[in-house]
C-alpha cells in the first residue's frame, strides 16, 4: 500500500488530535478529579498512536504509547494527577507537535525524547512524590492482568467489553488434556461443544484450525461469554474424560481495560490466533467459529450502520479559484441585469431574474464554504497563555468569548501570528506580577479577555487585560532614548499619539530582553499584517486599570451586499451590513456643536459626516441643498450619519483591492466594477466612527 497518498490526511488528523489533547489537558488541569476528561484524552492518544504506527512513524507511536501507560493508571484510579505529571504530559504533547511538524516538512518524525520517556516511565513506576502509595497497587494489578494472555483483536475485545456491560460474565479458560490422550482434537471439540451449550466462545488459542489438526501441545485457551460462574464452568469441563486440568478466571471491566490497550500489539505478535476460525471436517461449523460469526453478525450493524462521513477536506487554493470564477460571474450578472432593464424584453428579463436567484444561492454556498469560526485560531491560545504565565511566575485567567464568530478562511490563516504577539504582550507587559497586583489592591490572578464579535461588515477581535495600563510618558521617554523622536517632537504628542508609538518598528519599553518580549519586534509586525488584510488595530489604555488592543478585520475579502449611492458624478458603495437606516433631513435639523455638525436621531445626537468634503467631490455640496439624504451607519454602539446625494439601490458587489501602488486611502476599503463597467469606491464606515 502506498502510504504517501494518506500522508496529507494523517497530518491533518494528527493536528486535530493534538489540538484536542491540548484542550482536554487544559480542562483536566482545571478539574484534576474529572475522569471523563481522562477517558477523552486516552482515546485521542490511542487513536494518534494507531495512526502513527500504521504510517510507520515509530518514534511518534512509541512516545504516545508511553503517555497511554500514564493515562491508563489515572483513569483506573491508580494514580492521581499532579503538577509534575501535567508538565510531563504537556512536554510530551510539544514533542509530538514537533514530530508532526517535521513530518509536514518532509521529515521522518524523528526526535530525541529519551528524557520525556524516562519521566513517563518513572511516573508509571511510582517514582514521584505522592504516587508511591499507588505504585504497589499498580504493580499488583499489572501482574494480575499479565497472567491472562491477550490474543484478541480490537473487535473481539470490544465484543467482550460490551457483553460485560450488558451483565454477562466474561471468562478466560485454560484447558490441559492428559498427555496420554490419543485423540486430543476430539477431546478439544467436546470441550467446545460443552461450552457452546452454556454460552459463546469468542476466541481460542491456538486457532480452531490448528486444534482440529492436532497442532497444539495438549493445552489450549479461550475467551468465553456466559451467565455461569467460573467455578461451574471449571467443574463441567473437568467432568469430561481425559481432561487433566482446567483454570477458569472471571474478568472484570478493569482488567479488560488494562488488556485493551495491548490487543493490537498482541495480535500482531501472535500470527496463529489471528487466523479465522474454519469449520471442522464433516461440514459443520465448530462452536468457536459459530460463536465468532454470530457475534460478528450482531455487531455488524453497529460497525457499519452509522452515518458515513459527510465532510471532506478541500485545498484552500481550490476555494480561491472558485471564488475568483464566481466573482467574474457576478460582474457579468450585474451587467446582464442592467442590459435587460434597458432592452425591456420579457423573456430576457425573466431569464436574467432566474439567473439572479440561482447565482444568489450559489453565492451563499460559496461564501459559507470559506467561512471558518475563529475558534480554529483561538483554541491554541489557552495552552500558550498557561505556559507563558508559568514561565513568568504569574497567575493568568484567559477568558475567551465569541469563538463561534466566523471569518473568511484567508483571514483566519493570516491572523494567528498577530494575535499571538498581542496575547504575549498582554501576559508579559500588561498583567503585573503577583506582588505588584497585591500591592495595588488587585487579585493575585490577572485576567486577559479574548473577544470576537461582528460589527457591520467587519469582525472585531479584542485582547484586553486588567493590568497596570500604558504610561504615555514612559513610551515617549523610550522613543527619545531610541532616537525615534526628539525631545521637542515628544512635547507636542498627546497621550493617544504617544500610545500609537507602540506600533513603531523596533520600539519596545521592556527593560529586560526575555524569551517572551523586549526585542523590539511584534507590534509593528502586527499592524502591518492586519493592514495588509484590509483591517486596522487600535489600542485603548487606562493607567491602573488595563489595556485593550482592538483588531478590526473585514468579514470577507471577496463579495458583499452594498448600497450604491451617488455623489455628484461619482458612485460609491456602502456595505449593507453597516447601515442602520436611510432618510432625508432638512438643513434646519442640523446643529453645529463645538465646530462639528450633529443631527438629532432617535432621541440622541449623532455626528453628520460630509462625504463630499472628505473626498473633495467638485460637483456636489450638501450644504447648498435644502434637504439632504443620509445613511446612518453603526460601529458597535456608536452611530454616524453620512450625507449623500442620491440612492441608486442595493447590489451584490465584488471587492477589488486598490493594489500596492495606491497609498492607504482614509475611509476607502476597496473598489468594485459596476454593471456598466464604471468603477465605484467602497466606503469603510468604521473609519468615520471614532
XYZ file of C-alpha atoms in Angstrom, residues 19-672:
654
model
C -5.279 20.218 19.437
C -7.954 18.125 21.123
C -5.339 16.704 23.509
C -4.124 20.184 24.430
C -7.656 21.433 25.075
C -8.580 18.361 27.123
C -5.365 18.579 29.148
C -6.178 22.214 29.975
C -9.645 21.115 31.083
C -8.174 18.319 33.197
C -5.707 20.701 34.817
C -8.676 22.815 35.930
C -10.580 19.691 37.118
C -7.992 17.011 38.016
C -10.619 14.682 39.502
C -12.764 14.509 36.358
C -12.005 11.038 34.966
C -14.347 11.571 31.990
C -11.776 14.049 30.611
C -9.049 11.440 31.131
C -11.096 8.996 29.042
C -11.295 11.559 26.216
C -7.535 12.173 26.397
C -6.802 8.446 26.420
C -8.974 7.818 23.344
C -7.319 10.642 21.386
C -3.844 9.416 22.348
C -4.778 5.837 21.455
C -6.085 6.902 18.037
C -2.992 9.007 17.372
C -0.760 6.067 18.323
C -2.586 3.741 15.933
C -2.393 6.251 13.067
C 1.336 6.823 13.627
C 2.062 3.097 13.814
C 0.104 2.471 10.614
C 2.071 5.162 8.782
C 5.380 3.808 10.099
C 6.296 6.736 12.366
C 7.579 4.573 15.195
C 9.037 7.348 17.387
C 5.708 9.154 17.438
C 3.796 5.940 18.172
C 6.246 4.939 20.907
C 6.005 8.247 22.775
C 2.214 8.189 22.564
C 2.232 4.660 23.968
C 4.238 5.841 26.976
C 1.664 8.600 27.527
C -1.092 5.977 27.347
C 0.550 4.000 30.136
C 0.348 7.003 32.454
C -3.198 7.919 31.418
C -4.345 4.326 31.898
C -3.248 4.412 35.531
C -5.062 7.706 36.057
C -8.346 6.588 34.503
C -8.297 3.401 36.611
C -7.835 5.423 39.823
C -4.330 4.032 40.335
C -2.661 7.421 40.043
C -3.657 10.979 40.942
C -2.813 13.877 38.652
C -0.335 16.438 39.985
C 1.871 19.224 38.628
C 4.804 17.000 37.655
C 2.539 14.687 35.658
C 0.799 17.602 33.939
C 4.116 19.209 32.991
C 5.471 15.910 31.664
C 2.362 15.249 29.571
C 2.423 18.795 28.186
C 6.089 18.321 27.244
C 5.075 15.102 25.523
C 2.441 16.957 23.508
C 5.007 19.590 22.499
C 7.341 16.825 21.330
C 4.533 15.180 19.354
C 3.717 18.521 17.702
C 7.383 18.928 16.728
C 7.377 15.437 15.217
C 4.245 16.161 13.190
C 5.780 19.455 12.014
C 8.878 17.529 10.920
C 6.676 15.071 9.014
C 4.819 18.001 7.417
C 8.160 19.359 6.220
C 9.042 16.040 4.604
C 10.953 14.519 7.525
C 10.504 11.150 9.220
C 9.177 12.467 12.522
C 12.352 11.593 14.439
C 13.145 13.287 17.748
C 15.229 12.656 20.857
C 12.552 12.226 23.521
C 14.529 9.971 25.844
C 14.258 12.434 28.746
C 10.475 12.665 28.392
C 10.138 8.894 28.055
C 12.229 8.426 31.215
C 9.933 10.804 33.091
C 6.817 8.997 31.858
C 8.266 5.617 32.832
C 9.206 6.969 36.260
C 5.605 8.095 36.746
C 4.369 4.599 35.885
C 6.835 3.097 38.378
C 5.538 5.475 41.037
C 8.843 7.315 41.393
C 7.293 10.702 42.118
C 6.069 12.245 45.373
C 2.509 11.299 46.386
C 2.382 8.451 43.891
C 4.400 5.902 45.867
C 1.330 4.612 47.702
C -0.387 3.829 44.459
C 2.677 2.184 42.928
C 2.176 -1.077 44.799
C -1.426 -1.295 43.624
C -0.378 -0.624 40.044
C 2.248 -3.341 40.050
C -0.157 -5.862 41.596
C -2.908 -5.053 39.120
C -0.484 -5.266 36.203
C 0.733 -8.671 37.366
C -2.837 -9.983 37.559
C -3.541 -8.820 34.011
C -0.262 -10.355 32.834
C -1.448 -13.811 33.993
C -4.126 -13.686 31.291
C -2.519 -13.652 27.816
C -4.035 -11.325 25.251
C -4.710 -12.859 21.826
C -7.722 -10.785 20.814
C -8.116 -8.292 18.043
C -9.804 -4.950 18.711
C -13.221 -6.154 17.509
C -13.181 -9.244 19.747
C -12.062 -7.144 22.699
C -14.976 -4.739 22.099
C -17.411 -7.716 21.993
C -16.185 -8.869 25.415
C -16.385 -5.360 26.838
C -19.929 -4.873 25.525
C -21.037 -8.272 26.902
C -19.679 -7.379 30.329
C -21.578 -4.082 30.280
C -24.795 -5.974 29.428
C -24.475 -8.184 32.532
C -22.835 -11.298 31.062
C -19.763 -12.932 32.566
C -16.510 -12.983 30.616
C -14.166 -15.871 31.403
C -10.665 -16.787 30.381
C -10.476 -20.585 30.310
C -7.260 -22.629 30.081
C -7.701 -26.364 29.422
C -4.972 -29.056 29.663
C -5.619 -32.523 28.168
C -3.875 -35.572 29.583
C -0.563 -36.383 27.926
C -1.621 -39.974 27.126
C -4.768 -38.890 25.266
C -4.810 -40.472 21.800
C -7.421 -38.184 20.211
C -6.750 -34.780 21.724
C -8.536 -32.933 18.879
C -11.737 -34.868 19.668
C -11.416 -34.037 23.387
C -10.931 -30.377 22.481
C -14.053 -30.483 20.279
C -16.019 -31.990 23.194
C -14.926 -29.046 25.355
C -16.079 -26.548 22.697
C -19.391 -28.414 22.300
C -19.994 -28.368 26.072
C -19.215 -24.654 26.362
C -21.460 -23.785 23.408
C -24.481 -25.099 25.342
C -23.991 -22.512 28.120
C -22.511 -19.567 26.285
C -20.348 -18.478 23.359
C -16.645 -18.914 22.645
C -15.183 -15.706 21.239
C -11.581 -16.672 20.519
C -9.283 -19.638 21.087
C -5.536 -20.107 21.123
C -4.276 -21.946 19.169
C -6.765 -21.308 16.385
C -9.640 -23.697 15.645
C -7.861 -24.964 12.514
C -4.727 -25.840 14.474
C -6.736 -27.589 17.195
C -8.645 -29.639 14.584
C -5.342 -30.712 13.015
C -3.893 -31.510 16.467
C -1.312 -28.758 16.080
C -1.238 -27.989 19.812
C 0.661 -29.316 22.801
C -2.150 -30.879 24.863
C -3.479 -27.469 26.053
C -5.469 -24.580 24.651
C -7.013 -21.327 25.918
C -10.144 -19.386 25.055
C -12.273 -16.353 25.897
C -15.834 -17.215 26.769
C -19.130 -15.351 27.387
C -21.668 -16.996 29.685
C -24.099 -16.495 32.577
C -22.469 -19.239 34.694
C -19.834 -18.768 37.354
C -16.181 -19.626 36.648
C -16.287 -22.479 39.201
C -19.280 -24.068 37.444
C -17.590 -23.995 34.048
C -14.410 -25.405 35.553
C -16.321 -28.335 37.128
C -18.261 -29.058 33.912
C -15.098 -29.360 31.823
C -13.335 -31.497 34.444
C -16.210 -33.996 34.216
C -15.150 -34.803 30.649
C -12.768 -37.757 30.216
C -9.045 -37.280 29.759
C -9.072 -33.666 30.933
C -6.055 -33.092 33.146
C -6.510 -29.532 34.419
C -8.878 -26.571 33.941
C -8.373 -22.951 35.022
C -11.291 -20.516 34.642
C -10.691 -16.827 35.511
C -13.529 -14.279 35.584
C -12.529 -10.950 34.029
C -13.944 -7.629 35.221
C -14.220 -4.271 33.471
C -10.932 -3.007 34.912
C -8.863 -5.976 33.773
C -10.422 -5.753 30.315
C -9.441 -2.088 30.075
C -5.876 -2.915 31.022
C -5.791 -5.620 28.367
C -7.482 -3.488 25.726
C -4.543 -1.193 25.008
C -2.369 -4.192 24.093
C -4.825 -6.025 21.838
C -3.432 -4.708 18.561
C 0.184 -5.366 19.525
C -0.652 -8.832 20.890
C -2.494 -9.788 17.709
C 0.454 -8.683 15.586
C 2.898 -10.705 17.668
C 0.809 -13.914 17.531
C 0.036 -14.761 13.889
C -1.520 -18.130 14.671
C -4.519 -16.865 16.648
C -5.075 -14.158 14.070
C -6.294 -16.775 11.592
C -10.037 -17.005 11.063
C -11.814 -19.981 12.641
C -12.631 -22.578 9.978
C -15.373 -25.250 10.103
C -14.211 -28.721 11.185
C -14.139 -31.768 8.954
C -17.619 -33.050 8.313
C -19.017 -29.692 7.186
C -20.460 -28.412 10.492
C -19.004 -25.183 11.840
C -17.209 -25.561 15.158
C -18.785 -23.914 18.219
C -15.937 -21.390 18.355
C -16.342 -20.438 14.716
C -20.118 -20.260 15.051
C -19.855 -18.085 18.131
C -17.394 -15.752 16.441
C -19.562 -15.475 13.342
C -22.668 -14.916 15.446
C -21.064 -12.091 17.412
C -19.699 -10.549 14.225
C -23.170 -10.657 12.679
C -24.616 -8.980 15.777
C -22.004 -6.271 15.794
C -22.010 -5.653 12.039
C -24.861 -3.103 12.086
C -23.123 -1.214 14.870
C -19.894 -1.109 12.871
C -21.342 -0.223 9.513
C -24.792 1.154 10.254
C -23.575 4.553 11.423
C -23.814 7.525 9.121
C -20.771 7.727 6.819
C -18.510 10.740 6.972
C -20.230 13.728 5.368
C -17.247 16.050 5.299
C -14.252 16.352 3.008
C -11.071 18.393 3.186
C -10.609 20.856 0.335
C -7.407 22.706 -0.516
C -7.908 26.435 0.134
C -6.404 27.230 -3.285
C -9.318 25.445 -4.963
C -11.743 27.590 -2.991
C -9.796 30.689 -4.073
C -10.167 29.666 -7.730
C -13.875 29.003 -7.198
C -14.338 32.401 -5.574
C -12.481 34.211 -8.367
C -14.593 32.492 -11.029
C -17.780 33.342 -9.184
C -16.657 36.970 -8.805
C -16.373 37.275 -12.571
C -19.761 35.602 -12.966
C -21.296 38.115 -10.558
C -19.921 41.088 -12.510
C -21.431 39.654 -15.712
C -24.747 39.029 -13.926
C -24.974 42.668 -12.856
C -24.187 43.722 -16.422
C -26.920 41.422 -17.793
C -29.444 42.825 -15.324
C -28.672 46.342 -16.499
C -28.946 45.371 -20.185
C -32.244 43.540 -19.564
C -33.717 46.633 -17.913
C -32.683 48.711 -20.932
C -33.962 46.286 -23.594
C -37.316 45.648 -21.830
C -37.668 42.142 -23.267
C -39.945 39.915 -21.154
C -38.231 36.600 -21.844
C -34.779 38.093 -21.311
C -35.870 39.781 -18.073
C -37.398 36.542 -16.765
C -34.266 34.544 -17.626
C -31.972 37.115 -16.023
C -34.122 37.165 -12.877
C -33.939 33.372 -12.631
C -30.183 33.521 -13.175
C -30.009 36.092 -10.381
C -31.825 33.808 -7.936
C -29.665 30.798 -8.795
C -26.418 32.759 -8.620
C -27.571 34.245 -5.311
C -27.961 30.757 -3.851
C -24.616 29.784 -5.349
C -23.034 32.851 -3.799
C -24.316 31.933 -0.328
C -22.878 28.437 -0.651
C -19.507 29.687 -1.918
C -19.318 32.222 0.902
C -20.196 29.648 3.567
C -17.561 27.279 2.186
C -14.924 29.857 3.017
C -16.232 30.912 6.436
C -14.462 29.361 9.428
C -15.054 30.007 13.165
C -12.234 31.963 14.807
C -12.207 29.100 17.307
C -9.787 27.364 14.932
C -7.274 30.077 15.887
C -8.396 30.728 19.473
C -8.205 27.102 20.594
C -4.396 27.079 20.734
C -4.157 30.157 22.967
C -5.186 28.743 26.387
C -2.207 26.390 26.343
C 0.126 29.176 25.224
C -1.067 31.555 27.962
C -0.717 28.796 30.574
C 2.912 28.148 29.600
C 3.748 31.869 29.460
C 2.209 32.503 32.872
C 4.237 29.670 34.412
C 7.480 30.897 32.842
C 6.827 34.455 34.110
C 5.620 33.263 37.528
C 2.254 34.952 37.063
C -1.311 33.810 37.547
C -3.386 34.431 34.417
C -7.028 33.635 33.713
C -7.746 33.674 29.951
C -11.434 34.299 29.200
C -12.470 33.534 25.602
C -15.819 34.766 24.234
C -17.271 34.805 20.724
C -15.157 31.896 19.478
C -18.034 30.881 17.193
C -17.687 34.153 15.210
C -16.902 33.324 11.589
C -14.268 34.829 9.322
C -13.088 34.224 5.785
C -10.583 31.350 5.673
C -7.974 33.594 4.063
C -8.159 35.984 7.017
C -8.147 33.116 9.525
C -4.936 31.716 8.038
C -3.165 35.061 8.409
C -4.453 36.343 11.759
C -2.910 33.699 14.042
C 0.587 35.201 14.384
C -0.570 38.799 15.083
C -2.874 37.537 17.838
C -0.015 35.512 19.338
C 2.058 38.715 19.565
C -0.781 40.647 21.195
C -1.515 37.901 23.730
C 2.154 37.514 24.656
C 2.331 41.299 25.044
C -0.728 41.270 27.356
C 0.690 38.486 29.531
C 4.212 39.950 29.741
C 3.739 43.752 29.653
C 0.061 44.083 30.545
C -0.593 41.932 33.596
C 1.586 42.743 36.605
C 3.417 40.231 38.758
C 1.630 38.711 41.763
C 3.253 41.007 44.348
C 2.632 44.148 42.267
C -1.055 43.239 41.859
C -1.493 42.595 45.574
C 0.240 45.901 46.388
C -2.186 47.675 44.025
C -5.154 46.097 45.806
C -5.951 43.692 42.958
C -6.473 39.941 42.881
C -3.267 37.933 42.513
C -4.722 36.418 39.330
C -4.742 38.636 36.261
C -7.469 38.380 33.630
C -6.938 38.517 29.882
C -10.111 38.701 27.796
C -10.040 37.453 24.212
C -13.227 38.529 22.440
C -14.550 38.273 18.900
C -17.774 39.845 17.585
C -19.395 41.067 14.377
C -19.978 44.736 13.693
C -21.278 45.625 10.273
C -19.134 44.137 7.571
C -16.262 43.597 9.955
C -15.191 41.287 12.738
C -13.551 42.810 15.788
C -11.120 40.824 17.918
C -10.204 42.430 21.229
C -7.454 41.445 23.665
C -7.999 43.207 26.971
C -6.066 42.833 30.224
C -6.688 44.183 33.708
C -3.067 45.122 34.234
C -1.295 48.384 35.007
C -2.160 50.049 31.701
C 0.200 52.023 29.481
C 2.172 55.029 30.719
C 2.378 57.505 27.778
C 5.323 59.378 29.352
C 7.327 56.166 29.635
C 6.662 55.494 25.933
C 7.834 58.989 24.959
C 10.982 58.674 27.068
C 11.758 55.320 25.469
C 11.114 56.763 21.983
C 13.505 59.659 22.663
C 16.114 57.250 24.003
C 15.874 55.090 20.880
C 16.060 58.094 18.556
C 12.540 57.661 17.206
C 11.548 61.139 18.448
C 13.322 64.293 19.506
C 12.581 65.961 22.844
C 10.797 68.785 21.013
C 8.624 66.411 18.975
C 7.717 64.425 22.064
C 6.493 67.533 23.869
C 3.803 68.000 21.208
C 2.474 64.442 21.448
C -0.866 63.779 23.111
C -1.340 60.656 25.263
C -3.187 58.868 22.441
C -0.477 59.726 19.930
C 2.173 58.521 22.369
C 0.409 55.179 22.772
C 0.341 54.716 18.991
C 4.163 54.781 19.063
C 3.940 51.191 20.307
C 3.479 50.224 16.654
C 6.701 51.936 15.532
C 9.293 49.499 14.089
C 11.861 48.393 16.650
C 10.043 50.027 19.539
C 9.920 48.326 22.962
C 9.521 49.525 26.539
C 10.837 46.275 28.031
C 13.793 46.953 30.309
C 14.990 43.359 30.142
C 15.045 41.271 26.977
C 13.492 37.874 27.608
C 12.270 34.887 25.624
C 8.811 36.428 25.731
C 9.353 40.009 24.595
C 11.590 43.050 24.622
C 13.439 42.576 21.330
C 11.553 45.375 19.558
C 9.632 43.113 17.213
C 5.974 42.314 17.419
C 3.539 45.226 17.401
C 4.879 46.759 14.185
C 4.548 43.310 12.573
C 1.019 43.058 13.977
C -0.027 46.372 12.446
C 1.491 45.714 9.027
C -0.050 42.230 8.826
C -3.522 43.419 9.837
C -3.299 46.402 7.479
C -2.380 44.067 4.609
C -5.626 42.172 5.303
C -7.654 45.365 4.956
C -8.011 45.745 8.705
C -6.818 48.061 11.441
C -5.614 47.862 15.034
C -6.044 50.485 17.745
C -5.131 50.490 21.422
C -7.038 51.936 24.374
C -5.477 52.102 27.815
C -6.267 53.420 31.285
C -3.422 53.546 33.763
C -4.023 51.253 36.699
C -6.967 49.506 35.039
C -5.638 47.843 31.907
C -5.198 47.915 28.132
C -7.375 46.934 25.183
C -5.997 46.114 21.732
C -8.865 46.167 19.224
C -8.278 44.475 15.862
C -10.727 45.276 13.067
C -10.877 42.765 10.212
C -13.008 42.505 7.064
C -15.631 39.774 7.330
C -14.705 38.546 3.874
C -12.264 39.575 1.185
C -14.497 38.951 -1.793
C -18.241 39.645 -2.118
C -20.607 41.799 -0.050
C -24.096 43.288 -0.283
C -23.900 47.066 -0.599
C -25.974 50.201 -1.055
C -24.887 52.176 -4.120
C -25.043 55.946 -3.709
C -24.266 58.944 -5.911
C -22.196 61.980 -5.004
C -22.132 64.338 -7.959
C -20.714 62.422 -10.931
C -19.182 59.727 -8.708
C -20.664 56.497 -7.365
C -19.830 54.866 -4.045
C -20.778 51.621 -2.321
C -21.583 51.370 1.400
C -21.644 47.853 2.941
C -25.260 46.993 3.717
C -24.342 45.249 6.966
C -23.111 48.574 8.404
C -26.272 50.534 7.549
C -28.859 51.131 10.268
C -31.288 53.125 8.132
C -31.545 55.795 5.453
C -33.523 59.022 5.463
C -33.841 62.673 4.500
C -33.068 65.617 6.799
C -33.609 69.348 6.376
C -30.849 71.880 6.900
C -32.782 73.250 9.866
C -32.364 69.908 11.671
C -28.577 70.073 11.505
C -26.820 71.600 14.546
C -23.216 72.733 14.928
C -21.706 71.785 18.292
C -18.073 72.668 19.032
C -17.446 73.038 15.314
C -18.910 69.611 14.472
C -22.166 69.035 12.636
C -24.627 66.991 14.697
C -28.011 65.555 13.864
C -30.866 64.555 16.164
C -31.578 60.860 15.691
C -33.823 58.622 17.816
C -33.756 60.966 20.840
C -29.980 61.404 20.704
C -27.458 63.445 18.746
C -25.088 61.786 16.286
C -22.307 63.268 14.092
C -23.065 64.164 10.453
C -20.169 63.423 8.101
C -19.829 65.244 4.788
C -18.507 62.698 2.268
C -18.333 65.361 -0.446
C -15.809 67.352 1.609
C -13.805 64.333 2.762
C -13.429 63.035 -0.826
C -13.198 66.546 -2.386
C -16.085 65.985 -4.804
C -16.205 69.092 -7.043
C -19.803 68.898 -8.331
C -21.765 68.330 -5.121
C -22.061 70.139 -1.770
C -24.901 69.113 0.565
C -24.727 72.426 2.461
C -26.303 74.170 -0.536
C -29.293 71.816 -0.575
C -32.472 72.401 1.429
C -32.791 68.672 2.111
C -30.015 66.106 2.406
C -30.260 62.344 2.074
C -28.358 60.485 4.805
C -27.138 56.969 5.535
C -26.860 56.087 9.247
C -24.118 53.533 9.898
C -23.128 51.674 13.059
C -19.906 50.505 14.673
C -20.734 48.680 17.875
C -22.984 51.066 19.807
C -21.782 54.202 18.012
C -23.698 55.791 15.148
C -22.738 58.252 12.415
C -24.824 59.826 9.630
C -23.204 60.251 6.203
C -24.587 62.783 3.723
C -25.163 61.557 0.139
C -26.871 62.986 -2.939
C -28.937 60.035 -4.267
C -29.581 56.368 -3.580
C -29.011 54.154 -6.613
C -30.045 50.862 -4.997
C -28.782 47.665 -3.419
C -26.401 45.342 -5.227
C -24.026 42.434 -4.714
C -20.542 43.737 -5.352
C -17.153 42.114 -5.799
C -14.475 43.741 -3.654
C -11.312 44.549 -5.561
C -8.150 45.555 -3.731
C -6.819 49.015 -4.521
C -3.384 47.494 -5.040
C 0.080 48.210 -3.730
C 0.622 51.296 -5.884
C -2.079 53.393 -4.241
C -1.385 54.847 -0.808
C -3.716 53.958 2.027
C -6.885 55.952 1.383
C -8.703 57.033 4.523
C -12.317 55.827 4.534
C -11.993 53.581 1.468
C -11.714 49.800 1.821
C -11.569 48.878 -1.866
C -13.326 49.261 -5.189
C -15.825 47.391 -7.329
